[in-house]
Tab-separated table of C-alpha atoms in Angstrom:
chain	number	residue	atom	x	y	z
G	220	MET	CA	3.821	20.376	40.119
G	221	ALA	CA	0.820	20.463	37.771
G	222	ALA	CA	-0.908	17.155	37.097
G	223	VAL	CA	-0.312	15.644	33.660
G	224	ILE	CA	-3.500	15.580	31.587
G	225	PRO	CA	-4.027	12.200	29.876
G	226	LEU	CA	-4.271	12.339	26.092
G	227	ILE	CA	-7.492	10.297	26.273
G	228	GLN	CA	-9.671	10.059	29.357
G	229	THR	CA	-13.046	8.345	29.686
G	230	ARG	CA	-15.396	8.451	32.642
G	231	ALA	CA	-18.302	6.021	33.137
G	232	LEU	CA	-18.335	5.357	29.377
G	233	THR	CA	-21.222	3.073	28.416
G	234	ARG	CA	-22.619	1.699	25.159
G	235	GLN	CA	-25.455	-0.789	25.032
G	236	PHE	CA	-26.839	-2.902	22.180
G	237	GLY	CA	-30.265	-4.166	23.172
G	238	GLY	CA	-29.806	-5.834	26.537
G	239	LEU	CA	-26.024	-6.180	26.136
G	240	LYS	CA	-23.680	-3.596	27.631
G	241	ALA	CA	-20.758	-3.849	25.198
G	242	VAL	CA	-18.943	-1.103	27.145
G	243	ASP	CA	-20.012	-0.883	30.758
G	244	ASN	CA	-19.126	2.168	32.870
G	245	VAL	CA	-15.482	2.293	31.764
G	246	ASP	CA	-12.960	4.700	33.314
G	247	PHE	CA	-9.785	4.786	31.206
G	248	ASN	CA	-6.667	6.953	30.934
G	249	LEU	CA	-4.190	6.939	28.050
G	250	GLU	CA	-0.869	8.689	28.602
G	251	SER	CA	0.624	10.718	25.770
G	252	GLY	CA	3.662	9.243	24.049
G	253	LYS	CA	2.957	5.640	25.060
G	254	ILE	CA	2.088	2.404	23.274
G	255	HIS	CA	-1.005	1.159	25.100
G	256	ALA	CA	-2.567	-2.209	24.268
G	257	ILE	CA	-6.140	-3.358	24.904
G	258	ILE	CA	-6.592	-7.103	25.094
G	259	GLY	CA	-9.381	-9.467	26.048
G	260	PRO	CA	-11.435	-12.406	24.758
G	261	ASN	CA	-13.759	-12.100	21.770
G	262	GLY	CA	-16.828	-10.084	22.726
G	263	ALA	CA	-15.014	-8.263	25.537
G	264	GLY	CA	-15.985	-4.850	24.111
G	265	LYS	CA	-12.582	-3.790	22.755
G	266	THR	CA	-13.637	-2.700	19.257
G	267	THR	CA	-16.793	-1.031	20.562
G	268	PHE	CA	-14.660	0.899	23.045
G	269	VAL	CA	-12.210	2.241	20.459
G	270	SER	CA	-15.128	2.973	18.105
G	271	LEU	CA	-16.450	5.256	20.844
G	272	LEU	CA	-13.041	6.934	21.126
G	273	SER	CA	-12.841	7.519	17.362
G	274	GLY	CA	-16.446	8.690	16.999
G	275	ARG	CA	-17.645	5.805	14.825
G	276	LEU	CA	-20.115	5.149	17.637
G	277	LEU	CA	-21.581	7.537	20.213
G	278	PRO	CA	-21.964	6.466	23.846
G	279	ASP	CA	-25.247	6.047	25.668
G	280	SER	CA	-23.687	7.773	28.674
G	281	GLY	CA	-20.342	8.866	30.053
G	282	THR	CA	-17.708	11.288	28.785
G	283	ILE	CA	-14.607	11.238	26.565
G	284	LEU	CA	-11.885	13.873	26.870
G	285	PHE	CA	-9.063	14.328	24.345
G	286	ASP	CA	-6.214	16.378	25.773
G	287	GLY	CA	-8.714	17.867	28.217
G	288	GLN	CA	-11.316	18.741	25.545
G	289	ASP	CA	-14.748	17.101	25.755
G	290	ILE	CA	-15.228	15.185	22.482
G	291	THR	CA	-18.056	12.910	23.674
G	292	THR	CA	-20.487	14.003	20.948
G	293	MET	CA	-17.926	15.186	18.384
G	294	PRO	CA	-18.441	13.491	14.979
G	295	ALA	CA	-15.717	11.197	13.649
G	296	HIS	CA	-14.450	13.584	10.956
G	297	LYS	CA	-13.942	16.303	13.553
G	298	ARG	CA	-11.963	13.887	15.726
G	299	VAL	CA	-9.671	13.258	12.755
G	300	GLN	CA	-9.082	17.014	12.612
G	301	VAL	CA	-8.088	17.190	16.279
G	302	GLY	CA	-5.626	14.338	15.798
G	303	ILE	CA	-7.291	10.918	16.167
G	304	ALA	CA	-6.758	8.351	13.384
G	305	TYR	CA	-8.311	4.859	13.462
G	306	THR	CA	-7.354	1.908	11.261
G	307	PHE	CA	-10.026	-0.721	10.980
G	308	GLN	CA	-10.051	-4.386	11.962
G	309	ILE	CA	-10.841	-5.173	8.313
G	310	THR	CA	-8.871	-3.373	5.614
G	311	SER	CA	-10.626	-0.282	4.314
G	312	VAL	CA	-8.353	0.735	1.438
G	313	PHE	CA	-9.778	1.950	-1.874
G	314	ALA	CA	-9.139	-1.168	-3.934
G	315	ASN	CA	-9.508	0.465	-7.359
G	316	LEU	CA	-7.112	3.325	-6.609
G	317	SER	CA	-3.325	3.179	-6.658
G	318	VAL	CA	-1.341	2.977	-3.443
G	319	TYR	CA	-0.188	6.547	-4.125
G	320	ASP	CA	-3.754	7.830	-4.478
G	321	ASN	CA	-4.899	6.035	-1.319
G	322	VAL	CA	-2.290	7.955	0.663
G	323	ALA	CA	-2.740	11.192	-1.282
G	324	LEU	CA	-6.381	11.450	-0.165
G	325	PRO	CA	-5.648	11.822	3.578
G	326	VAL	CA	-2.574	13.973	2.840
G	327	GLN	CA	-4.773	16.309	0.785
G	328	ARG	CA	-7.326	16.410	3.582
G	329	ARG	CA	-4.637	17.397	6.079
G	330	LEU	CA	-3.126	20.045	3.820
G	331	LEU	CA	-6.552	21.543	3.067
G	332	GLN	CA	-7.034	22.197	6.774
G	333	ARG	CA	-3.987	24.455	6.575
G	334	GLY	CA	-5.003	26.275	3.396
G	335	ARG	CA	-4.112	25.726	-0.266
G	336	VAL	CA	-2.799	22.324	-1.355
G	337	ASP	CA	0.579	22.642	-3.051
G	338	PRO	CA	1.114	19.736	-5.513
G	339	GLY	CA	4.808	19.524	-4.673
G	340	ALA	CA	4.148	19.356	-0.947
G	341	LEU	CA	1.459	16.721	-1.489
G	342	HIS	CA	3.762	14.548	-3.602
G	343	GLN	CA	6.594	14.842	-1.093
G	344	SER	CA	4.322	14.017	1.836
G	345	VAL	CA	2.889	10.930	0.110
G	346	PHE	CA	6.329	9.470	-0.545
G	347	GLU	CA	7.551	10.321	2.950
G	348	VAL	CA	4.700	8.239	4.366
G	349	LEU	CA	5.176	5.385	1.878
G	350	ASP	CA	8.897	5.303	2.659
G	351	ARG	CA	8.078	5.174	6.345
G	352	VAL	CA	6.025	1.979	5.962
G	353	GLY	CA	8.336	0.479	3.333
G	354	MET	CA	5.868	0.721	0.443
G	355	ALA	CA	7.357	3.360	-1.859
G	356	ASP	CA	8.102	0.661	-4.446
G	357	HIS	CA	4.365	-0.128	-4.593
G	358	ALA	CA	3.260	3.480	-5.159
G	359	HIS	CA	1.782	2.841	-8.599
G	360	SER	CA	0.269	-0.568	-7.837
G	361	LYS	CA	-3.491	-0.876	-7.555
G	362	ALA	CA	-4.360	-1.269	-3.877
G	363	GLY	CA	-6.678	-4.198	-4.558
G	364	SER	CA	-3.823	-6.180	-6.120
G	365	LEU	CA	-1.685	-6.033	-2.960
G	366	SER	CA	-1.258	-8.924	-0.561
G	367	TYR	CA	-3.328	-8.754	2.597
G	368	GLY	CA	-0.253	-7.801	4.615
G	369	HIS	CA	0.600	-4.941	2.283
G	370	GLN	CA	-3.011	-3.736	2.392
G	371	ARG	CA	-2.746	-3.565	6.182
G	372	LEU	CA	0.471	-1.553	5.867
G	373	LEU	CA	-1.227	0.736	3.349
G	374	GLU	CA	-4.028	1.337	5.811
G	375	VAL	CA	-1.484	2.276	8.486
G	376	ALA	CA	0.111	4.626	5.945
G	377	MET	CA	-3.265	6.277	5.355
G	378	GLY	CA	-3.565	6.855	9.087
G	379	LEU	CA	-0.032	8.228	9.350
G	380	ALA	CA	-0.707	10.585	6.431
G	381	LEU	CA	-3.015	12.524	8.747
G	382	GLN	CA	-0.093	13.112	11.148
G	383	PRO	CA	-2.249	12.059	14.113
G	384	ARG	CA	-1.493	12.631	17.753
G	385	LEU	CA	-3.254	9.322	18.487
G	386	LEU	CA	-3.159	6.326	16.128
G	387	ILE	CA	-5.637	3.545	16.970
G	388	LEU	CA	-4.783	0.164	15.424
G	389	ASP	CA	-7.481	-2.532	15.548
G	390	GLU	CA	-6.062	-6.058	15.080
G	391	PRO	CA	-3.275	-4.820	12.781
G	392	THR	CA	-1.350	-8.121	12.631
G	393	GLN	CA	-4.365	-10.252	11.750
G	394	GLY	CA	-3.500	-12.269	8.645
G	395	LEU	CA	0.163	-11.230	8.587
G	396	SER	CA	3.043	-13.694	8.200
G	397	ASP	CA	5.707	-13.981	10.907
G	398	GLY	CA	8.086	-11.855	8.837
G	399	GLU	CA	5.439	-9.207	8.259
G	400	ILE	CA	4.676	-9.157	11.998
G	401	ASP	CA	8.349	-8.526	12.804
G	402	THR	CA	8.364	-5.638	10.315
G	403	PHE	CA	5.154	-4.277	11.825
G	404	ILE	CA	6.588	-4.323	15.362
G	405	GLU	CA	9.527	-2.212	14.240
G	406	LEU	CA	7.161	0.148	12.391
G	407	VAL	CA	4.999	0.740	15.476
G	408	ARG	CA	8.080	1.450	17.582
G	409	GLU	CA	9.121	4.023	15.009
G	410	ILE	CA	5.608	5.545	14.854
G	411	ALA	CA	5.577	5.875	18.647
G	412	ARG	CA	8.419	8.405	18.479
G	413	ASP	CA	5.929	10.942	17.102
G	414	ALA	CA	2.471	9.700	18.124
G	415	THR	CA	0.644	7.882	20.878
G	416	VAL	CA	-0.444	4.390	19.803
G	417	LEU	CA	-3.517	2.531	21.074
G	418	LEU	CA	-3.433	-1.086	19.947
G	419	ILE	CA	-6.091	-3.809	19.993
G	420	GLU	CA	-4.291	-7.087	19.418
G	421	HIS	CA	-4.843	-10.818	19.978
G	422	ASN	CA	-1.222	-11.799	19.330
G	423	MET	CA	0.237	-11.745	22.831
G	424	GLN	CA	3.819	-11.851	21.587
G	425	VAL	CA	3.163	-8.597	19.731
G	426	VAL	CA	1.476	-7.057	22.782
G	427	MET	CA	4.284	-8.012	25.147
G	428	ALA	CA	6.932	-6.801	22.688
G	429	LEU	CA	5.321	-3.404	22.112
G	430	ALA	CA	3.110	-2.227	24.959
G	431	ASP	CA	4.215	0.144	27.695
G	432	ARG	CA	0.874	-0.491	29.398
G	433	ILE	CA	-1.929	-3.017	28.899
G	434	THR	CA	-5.649	-2.796	29.654
G	435	VAL	CA	-7.567	-6.069	29.844
G	436	MET	CA	-11.287	-5.954	29.052
G	437	ASN	CA	-13.869	-8.642	29.778
G	438	ASN	CA	-17.655	-8.426	29.458
G	439	GLY	CA	-17.489	-4.704	28.662
G	440	LYS	CA	-15.519	-3.813	31.786
G	441	ILE	CA	-11.855	-3.269	32.615
G	442	LEU	CA	-10.635	-6.408	34.353
G	443	ALA	CA	-7.041	-5.320	34.927
G	444	GLU	CA	-4.480	-2.730	33.909
G	445	GLY	CA	-0.729	-2.557	34.258
G	446	THR	CA	2.666	-3.129	32.730
G	447	PRO	CA	3.267	-6.264	30.628
G	448	SER	CA	4.961	-7.997	33.571
G	449	GLU	CA	2.062	-7.125	35.895
G	450	ILE	CA	-0.507	-8.401	33.404
G	451	ARG	CA	1.485	-11.572	32.757
G	452	ALA	CA	1.441	-12.347	36.486
G	453	ASN	CA	-2.253	-11.474	37.041
G	454	ALA	CA	-4.230	-14.591	37.972
G	455	ALA	CA	-7.606	-13.023	37.076
G	456	VAL	CA	-6.323	-12.212	33.582
G	457	GLN	CA	-5.031	-15.741	33.098
G	458	GLU	CA	-8.407	-17.143	34.134
G	459	ALA	CA	-10.592	-14.841	32.014
G	460	TYR	CA	-8.412	-14.481	28.948
G	461	LEU	CA	-6.597	-17.782	28.669
G	462	GLY	CA	-8.617	-20.190	30.777
G	463	GLY	CA	-5.892	-20.392	33.384
G	464	GLY	CA	-2.935	-20.575	30.976
G	465	ASP	CA	0.054	-18.283	30.902
G	466	VAL	CA	-0.175	-14.879	29.235
């Protein structure tokens, strides 16, 4: 039986800032069709690591493969074209544009890759995405007037509009209310039917509810990896991440 190629694979991936190795010789595999969470204390290297995967940063050394293709030096916009979408830790919506126009921009970009943009297809695609995240009623609202939680959902919608094979979510529940978090959990489960999800998240209840597999980073390295139950029982994770408390 042929070996399954991971969707994302890194080997000896390293990124240094001055004397600090933010990502230090990391080997990582991400299976297709999974929800994979990366956790760890502040400064562990999580955001730097996913910035390397998305192309926002380039590594000092090491390799990144996407579905077997070497993308180590591929610029970020090319990685979007091959199917990697990254939502930021801080909202990056276009505040002065409507919700509709924020989503129309990535839809148009995707359709242009396939040839001429048909206005009817664009309109239909925008509302399909807005319906998916529960924001169709806000289509004509200015993005900057939305609540923080709705801006985060809009940013997810902008990522989904690209129809990615891999959606990277960086602290997506930060600033959300309990009700908004519950809605987000259901949304990610629905997204995972069509795309692989890589999630950086501090909220351990969200991580344990969603993740098929968890990678724990500390000081730029992978400290542990496993299922939620394995990570919950890992003494080294409890010590490094929670000072000895329960995960």
